[in-house]
Short mmCIF file of C-alpha atoms and ligand atoms in Angstrom, two decimals:
data_model
loop_
_atom_site.label_atom_id
_atom_site.label_comp_id
_atom_site.label_asym_id
_atom_site.label_seq_id
_atom_site.Cartn_x
_atom_site.Cartn_y
_atom_site.Cartn_z
CA MET A 60 -21.39 -0.38 -9.81
CA SER A 61 -21.65 3.37 -9.63
CA LEU A 62 -24.16 5.30 -7.54
CA LEU A 63 -23.24 8.60 -9.13
CA ALA A 64 -22.56 9.29 -12.79
CA PRO A 65 -18.78 9.34 -13.31
CA GLU A 66 -18.98 12.97 -14.35
CA ALA A 67 -20.70 13.96 -11.10
CA VAL A 68 -18.06 12.06 -9.14
CA SER A 69 -15.24 13.82 -10.96
CA ARG A 70 -16.89 17.18 -10.30
CA ARG A 71 -17.25 16.44 -6.58
CA ALA A 72 -13.71 15.06 -6.40
CA ALA A 73 -12.37 18.21 -8.05
CA ALA A 74 -14.02 20.30 -5.34
CA ALA A 75 -12.64 18.20 -2.45
CA ARG A 76 -10.51 19.85 0.22
CA ARG A 77 -9.08 16.91 2.11
CA ALA A 78 -8.19 13.87 0.06
CA VAL A 79 -6.82 10.51 1.18
CA VAL A 80 -5.59 7.83 -1.22
CA PHE A 81 -5.53 4.32 0.23
CA THR A 82 -3.44 1.84 -1.73
CA GLY A 83 -2.60 -1.84 -1.88
CA ALA A 84 -0.41 -4.16 -3.90
CA GLY A 85 -2.45 -3.63 -7.09
CA ILE A 86 -1.01 -0.18 -7.68
CA SER A 87 2.49 -1.65 -7.95
CA GLN A 88 1.42 -4.53 -10.20
CA GLU A 89 2.19 -2.49 -13.32
CA SER A 90 5.66 -1.82 -11.89
CA GLY A 91 6.24 -5.58 -12.04
CA LEU A 92 5.71 -6.36 -8.35
CA GLY A 93 3.42 -9.23 -7.45
CA THR A 94 0.12 -8.80 -5.64
CA PHE A 95 -0.83 -11.28 -2.90
CA ARG A 96 -4.28 -12.69 -3.58
CA ASP A 97 -4.68 -12.52 -7.36
CA ALA A 98 -4.62 -15.81 -9.30
CA ASP A 99 -0.88 -15.34 -9.98
CA GLY A 100 -0.22 -13.55 -6.66
CA LEU A 101 2.40 -14.37 -4.04
CA TRP A 102 -0.07 -16.32 -1.88
CA SER A 103 -0.84 -18.62 -4.82
CA ARG A 104 2.78 -19.82 -4.73
CA PHE A 105 3.69 -19.39 -1.05
CA ARG A 106 1.79 -19.95 2.18
CA PRO A 107 1.59 -16.78 4.29
CA GLU A 108 2.01 -18.84 7.47
CA ASP A 109 5.40 -20.05 6.15
CA LEU A 110 6.73 -16.56 5.40
CA ALA A 111 4.71 -13.68 6.86
CA THR A 112 4.36 -14.52 10.55
CA PRO A 113 6.70 -14.15 13.56
CA GLU A 114 6.39 -17.93 14.06
CA ALA A 115 7.71 -18.61 10.54
CA PHE A 116 10.69 -16.31 11.20
CA ALA A 117 11.43 -18.10 14.48
CA ARG A 118 11.15 -21.52 12.78
CA ASP A 119 13.14 -20.83 9.62
CA PRO A 120 14.84 -17.42 9.68
CA GLU A 121 17.03 -18.27 6.68
CA ARG A 122 14.08 -19.02 4.40
CA VAL A 123 12.05 -16.03 5.59
CA THR A 124 14.89 -13.49 5.35
CA SER A 125 16.03 -14.82 1.94
CA TRP A 126 12.50 -14.39 0.60
CA TYR A 127 12.33 -10.81 1.90
CA ILE A 128 15.81 -9.92 0.62
CA GLU A 129 14.69 -11.08 -2.84
CA ARG A 130 11.47 -9.02 -2.50
CA PHE A 131 13.57 -5.99 -1.48
CA GLU A 132 15.80 -6.45 -4.54
CA GLN A 133 12.69 -6.57 -6.76
CA ALA A 134 11.30 -3.41 -5.14
CA ARG A 135 14.63 -1.65 -5.56
CA ARG A 136 14.77 -2.53 -9.25
CA ALA A 137 11.12 -1.52 -9.84
CA GLU A 138 10.13 1.94 -11.03
CA PRO A 139 7.00 3.88 -10.03
CA ASN A 140 4.33 3.65 -12.73
CA ALA A 141 1.80 6.10 -14.17
CA GLY A 142 -0.61 5.33 -11.31
CA HIS A 143 1.90 6.30 -8.61
CA ARG A 144 2.84 9.40 -10.58
CA ALA A 145 -0.79 10.48 -11.06
CA ILE A 146 -1.36 10.28 -7.30
CA ALA A 147 1.80 12.30 -6.57
CA SER A 148 0.62 14.94 -9.04
CA TRP A 149 -2.65 15.41 -7.14
CA GLU A 150 -0.74 17.39 -4.50
CA ARG A 151 -1.10 20.37 -6.81
CA TRP A 152 -4.86 20.26 -6.17
CA PHE A 153 -4.90 18.90 -2.64
CA PRO A 154 -1.86 20.24 -0.74
CA SER A 155 -2.77 18.16 2.30
CA LEU A 156 -3.07 14.91 0.30
CA VAL A 157 -2.21 11.86 2.40
CA VAL A 158 -1.29 8.51 0.88
CA VAL A 159 -2.10 5.66 3.25
CA THR A 160 -0.46 2.55 1.86
CA GLN A 161 -0.34 -1.10 2.79
CA ASN A 162 2.64 -1.48 0.46
CA VAL A 163 6.19 -2.02 1.63
CA ASP A 164 7.92 -1.13 -1.66
CA ARG A 165 8.42 2.66 -1.21
CA LEU A 166 7.20 3.36 -4.77
CA HIS A 167 4.92 6.18 -3.54
CA HIS A 168 7.89 7.97 -1.99
CA ARG A 169 9.93 7.43 -5.12
CA SER A 170 7.19 8.87 -7.34
CA GLY A 171 7.19 12.11 -5.32
CA SER A 172 4.31 11.74 -2.84
CA SER A 173 5.35 13.76 0.20
CA ASP A 174 3.02 12.45 2.90
CA VAL A 175 2.97 8.64 2.90
CA LEU A 176 1.82 6.52 5.84
CA GLU A 177 3.15 2.95 5.58
CA LEU A 178 0.71 0.84 7.58
CA HIS A 179 2.54 -2.45 6.97
CA GLY A 180 6.06 -1.07 7.26
CA THR A 181 8.78 -1.21 4.65
CA LEU A 182 11.22 -3.62 3.01
CA TRP A 183 13.83 -0.87 2.92
CA THR A 184 14.76 -0.98 6.60
CA TRP A 185 15.43 -4.01 8.80
CA ARG A 186 15.82 -4.37 12.53
CA CYS A 187 17.55 -6.87 14.78
CA ALA A 188 14.93 -9.11 16.35
CA ARG A 189 17.01 -9.24 19.55
CA CYS A 190 18.45 -5.73 20.21
CA GLY A 191 16.36 -3.61 17.83
CA ALA A 192 19.37 -2.19 15.90
CA LYS A 193 18.27 -0.74 12.55
CA ARG A 194 19.92 -1.39 9.18
CA ASP A 195 19.17 -0.25 5.63
CA ALA A 196 18.26 -3.29 3.55
CA ALA A 197 21.04 -2.36 1.12
CA ALA A 198 23.60 -2.57 3.96
CA LEU A 199 22.67 -5.90 5.53
CA PRO A 200 25.53 -8.18 6.60
CA GLU A 201 26.46 -10.88 4.09
CA GLN A 202 25.57 -13.91 6.23
CA ARG A 203 22.27 -15.68 5.68
CA PRO A 204 20.28 -15.17 7.77
CA PRO A 205 21.77 -11.69 8.28
CA ALA A 206 23.34 -11.63 11.75
CA CYS A 207 23.64 -8.71 14.13
CA VAL A 208 26.75 -8.16 16.31
CA CYS A 209 24.59 -8.96 19.35
CA GLY A 210 23.99 -12.50 18.05
CA GLY A 211 20.43 -11.72 16.93
CA ILE A 212 19.08 -11.84 13.37
CA PHE A 213 17.86 -8.96 11.25
CA ARG A 214 14.26 -9.07 10.05
CA PRO A 215 12.45 -6.72 7.66
CA ASP A 216 10.59 -3.79 9.19
CA VAL A 217 7.28 -5.10 7.82
CA VAL A 218 4.11 -6.06 9.70
CA TRP A 219 3.41 -9.78 9.73
CA PHE A 220 0.12 -11.47 10.54
CA GLY A 221 -0.58 -11.31 14.27
CA GLU A 222 1.63 -8.23 14.72
CA THR A 223 0.31 -4.80 15.54
CA LEU A 224 0.47 -2.00 13.01
CA PRO A 225 2.72 1.01 13.81
CA LEU A 226 0.51 2.92 16.21
CA ALA A 227 1.43 6.50 15.23
CA GLU A 228 0.86 5.77 11.51
CA PHE A 229 -2.42 3.99 12.11
CA ASP A 230 -3.77 6.68 14.45
CA ARG A 231 -2.89 9.44 12.02
CA ALA A 232 -4.36 7.46 9.10
CA ALA A 233 -7.62 7.02 11.03
CA ALA A 234 -7.75 10.74 11.86
CA GLU A 235 -7.12 11.69 8.21
CA CYS A 236 -9.81 9.25 7.06
CA ARG A 237 -12.34 10.70 9.52
CA ARG A 238 -11.94 14.21 8.12
CA ALA A 239 -11.43 13.31 4.44
CA ASP A 240 -14.05 14.45 1.95
CA LEU A 241 -12.50 12.35 -0.85
CA PHE A 242 -11.20 8.80 -0.30
CA VAL A 243 -9.74 6.96 -3.27
CA VAL A 244 -9.05 3.25 -2.78
CA VAL A 245 -6.59 1.79 -5.28
CA GLY A 246 -5.51 -1.79 -5.87
CA THR A 247 -6.45 -3.50 -2.64
CA SER A 248 -8.61 -6.56 -2.01
CA ALA A 249 -9.70 -4.78 1.23
CA THR A 250 -9.49 -8.05 3.16
CA VAL A 251 -6.66 -7.44 5.64
CA TRP A 252 -7.52 -5.86 8.97
CA PRO A 253 -7.30 -3.40 10.62
CA ALA A 254 -6.22 -1.54 7.44
CA ALA A 255 -9.42 -2.43 5.56
CA GLY A 256 -11.44 -0.85 8.39
CA LEU A 257 -10.17 2.59 7.33
CA ILE A 258 -12.57 2.45 4.38
CA GLU A 259 -15.48 2.25 6.82
CA THR A 260 -13.92 5.06 8.86
CA ALA A 261 -13.79 7.33 5.80
CA ALA A 262 -17.33 6.40 4.74
CA ALA A 263 -18.66 7.10 8.25
CA GLY A 264 -17.03 10.55 8.09
CA GLY A 265 -18.92 11.31 4.89
CA ALA A 266 -16.10 11.02 2.35
CA LEU A 267 -16.84 10.38 -1.30
CA ILE A 268 -15.49 6.86 -1.87
CA VAL A 269 -13.99 5.99 -5.25
CA GLU A 270 -12.48 2.58 -6.01
CA VAL A 271 -9.89 1.87 -8.70
CA ASN A 272 -9.51 -1.85 -9.34
CA PRO A 273 -9.90 -4.16 -12.35
CA GLU A 274 -11.82 -6.63 -10.13
CA ALA A 275 -14.76 -6.38 -7.76
CA THR A 276 -13.93 -6.30 -4.03
CA PRO A 277 -16.00 -6.32 -0.82
CA LEU A 278 -15.83 -2.52 -1.03
CA SER A 279 -17.19 -2.11 -4.56
CA GLY A 280 -20.85 -1.97 -3.50
CA ALA A 281 -20.18 0.83 -1.01
CA ALA A 282 -18.19 3.03 -3.39
CA ALA A 283 -19.85 6.04 -5.01
CA CYS A 284 -17.98 5.15 -8.16
CA VAL A 285 -15.77 2.32 -9.36
CA LEU A 286 -13.12 2.90 -12.00
CA ARG A 287 -12.89 -0.63 -13.27
CA GLY A 288 -9.42 -1.11 -14.76
CA PRO A 289 -5.69 -1.04 -14.01
CA ALA A 290 -4.50 1.89 -11.93
CA GLY A 291 -1.79 2.86 -14.43
CA GLU A 292 -4.50 3.57 -17.00
CA MET A 293 -7.43 4.68 -14.86
CA LEU A 294 -5.64 7.18 -12.61
CA PRO A 295 -4.03 9.31 -15.36
CA ARG A 296 -7.34 9.25 -17.24
CA TRP A 297 -9.27 10.30 -14.14
CA SER A 298 -6.68 13.03 -13.45
CA ARG A 299 -7.50 14.56 -16.81
CA GLU A 300 -11.21 14.51 -15.89
CA ILE A 301 -10.57 16.24 -12.58
CA GLU A 302 -8.32 18.77 -14.27
CA ARG A 303 -11.21 19.67 -16.54
CA TRP A 304 -13.41 20.45 -13.54
CA ARG A 305 -10.65 22.33 -11.71
CA SER A 306 -10.16 24.73 -14.59
CA PRO A 307 -13.51 25.10 -16.34
CA ALA A 308 -13.31 26.61 -19.80
C1 LIG B 621 -5.02 -3.92 -9.40
C2 LIG B 621 -4.16 -4.09 -10.44
C3 LIG B 621 -3.86 -2.95 -11.15
C4 LIG B 621 -4.43 -6.10 -9.50
N1 LIG B 621 -4.41 -1.83 -10.79
N2 LIG B 621 -5.59 -2.84 -8.98
C5 LIG B 621 -10.64 -8.97 11.67
C6 LIG B 621 -11.27 -9.93 10.92
C7 LIG B 621 -10.55 -11.00 10.39
C8 LIG B 621 -9.18 -11.13 10.61
C9 LIG B 621 -8.55 -10.17 11.37
C10 LIG B 621 -9.27 -9.11 11.88
N3 LIG B 621 -8.39 -8.31 12.56
C11 LIG B 621 -7.16 -8.85 12.47
C12 LIG B 621 -7.22 -9.99 11.77
C13 LIG B 621 -6.07 -10.89 11.44
C14 LIG B 621 -5.24 -10.43 10.27
C15 LIG B 621 -6.13 -10.37 9.03
O1 LIG B 621 -6.51 -9.32 8.56
N4 LIG B 621 -6.45 -11.52 8.46
C16 LIG B 621 -7.31 -11.59 7.27
C17 LIG B 621 -6.45 -11.75 6.01
C18 LIG B 621 -8.25 -12.75 7.44
N5 LIG B 621 -4.59 -9.15 10.52
C19 LIG B 621 -3.46 -9.05 11.18
O2 LIG B 621 -2.89 -10.02 11.67
C20 LIG B 621 -2.86 -7.66 11.34
N6 LIG B 621 -2.48 -7.38 12.67
C21 LIG B 621 -3.37 -7.25 13.67
O3 LIG B 621 -4.55 -7.34 13.49
O4 LIG B 621 -2.80 -6.92 14.88
C22 LIG B 621 -3.63 -6.88 16.04
C23 LIG B 621 -3.48 -8.19 16.74
C24 LIG B 621 -2.25 -8.57 17.19
C25 LIG B 621 -2.11 -9.76 17.86
C26 LIG B 621 -3.22 -10.58 18.04
C27 LIG B 621 -4.46 -10.18 17.55
C28 LIG B 621 -4.59 -8.98 16.89
C29 LIG B 621 -1.57 -7.52 10.54
C30 LIG B 621 -1.76 -7.68 9.08
C31 LIG B 621 -0.40 -7.64 8.36
C32 LIG B 621 -0.51 -7.94 6.88
N7 LIG B 621 0.78 -8.13 6.34
C33 LIG B 621 0.93 -8.36 4.90
C34 LIG B 621 2.40 -8.75 4.63
C35 LIG B 621 3.33 -7.53 4.75
C36 LIG B 621 4.74 -7.89 4.47
C37 LIG B 621 4.94 -8.41 3.07
O5 LIG B 621 4.85 -7.63 2.10
O6 LIG B 621 5.23 -9.60 2.92
O7 LIG B 621 0.57 -7.16 4.20
S1 LIG B 621 -0.18 -9.57 4.24
C38 LIG B 621 -0.44 -8.75 2.69
O8 LIG B 621 -1.83 -8.36 2.61
C39 LIG B 621 0.37 -7.44 2.78
C40 LIG B 621 -0.58 -6.46 2.17
O9 LIG B 621 -0.24 -5.14 2.57
C41 LIG B 621 -1.91 -6.92 2.67
C42 LIG B 621 -3.09 -6.43 1.87
O10 LIG B 621 -3.06 -6.95 0.57
P1 LIG B 621 -3.49 -6.04 -0.67
O11 LIG B 621 -2.57 -4.89 -0.79
O12 LIG B 621 -4.93 -5.73 -0.57
O13 LIG B 621 -3.18 -7.02 -1.90
P2 LIG B 621 -4.12 -8.17 -2.53
O14 LIG B 621 -3.24 -9.05 -3.33
O15 LIG B 621 -4.96 -8.79 -1.51
O16 LIG B 621 -5.09 -7.36 -3.51
C43 LIG B 621 -4.58 -6.76 -4.70
C44 LIG B 621 -5.71 -6.04 -5.38
O17 LIG B 621 -5.18 -5.31 -6.48
C45 LIG B 621 -6.79 -6.97 -5.97
O18 LIG B 621 -8.08 -6.49 -5.58
C46 LIG B 621 -6.61 -6.85 -7.49
O19 LIG B 621 -7.83 -6.96 -8.21
C47 LIG B 621 -6.03 -5.47 -7.60
N8 LIG B 621 -5.19 -5.23 -8.78
N9 LIG B 621 -3.81 -5.47 -10.49
C48 LIG B 621 -5.26 -1.76 -9.73
N10 LIG B 621 -3.03 -3.06 -12.21
ZN1 LIG B 622 21.15 -7.06 17.58
#
């Protein structure tokens, strides 16, 4: 559904001063990383309560850490796709562009985005659940589960269900959403809170909301425009549209 003609949206987007891009697992799908809630997503094969909660880690640290080490290896092998690269390239138009991501794969950083807020943490660093010591995922001890010298176990620096989001990142994300005039939501089912609430925050602040997703989401009806398709195709195509309005013939 689109309240404004796509051309009018592109024209308004091209004139924006403060842009925020809010991303979820869908943007990394074309890099070969699984989403969570799609028909073939991670939660169709695994139960979140067995893997993505502090209780699961306490119950079966070997299973949980092995699963996350495998996910880290997949993220490390993956390459940013055309969608990530298109977003990074928007910094030439919007120098204060902020990418607010729910993803833990670091593909936005690796595609050149310079201001990335990771609301759900990262697979790339781990911390000891007992003493808090930090380790790069690539330098974890060999034992499974990976053991710290203090006798504790390393866990990924991600945010599990029931855990609070990193406060500084979330506060800054909310502030950026409040003052954004363009808010582009890419590849998220917009079902996990409090991250999904940022869409409402941006809308309340008056931002133009654009959604990029091959499927309808709870947000679709509230967006000024929906680019219905995969991010790796839609974002480069939309970039060319915006470019046209930035440099009129
Ligand atoms: C494409 C595409 C292509 C496909 N191109 N698109 C209010 C109401 C109800 C519940 C709650 C609430 N407030 C809090 C809760 C509880 C809970 C929650 O939200 N539950 C709901 C799910 C019901 N939230 C929490 O527990 C949060 N913490 C919290 O609230 O703390 C406060 C507190 C503490 C203590 C007590 C009480 C309160 C923490 C949430 C942490 C989420 N963690 C995960 C795992 C991270 C680690 C890991 O990677 O394993 O984060 S869950 C998972 O979901 C992951 C994601 O970041 C997150 C969002 O998923 P995302 O990115 O939207 O992916 P999908 O798969 O859902 O969607 C993919 C989309 O892409 C689809 O739409 C596709 O169509 C699309 N797509 N291909 C573009 N090529
Ligand atoms: Zn320790």
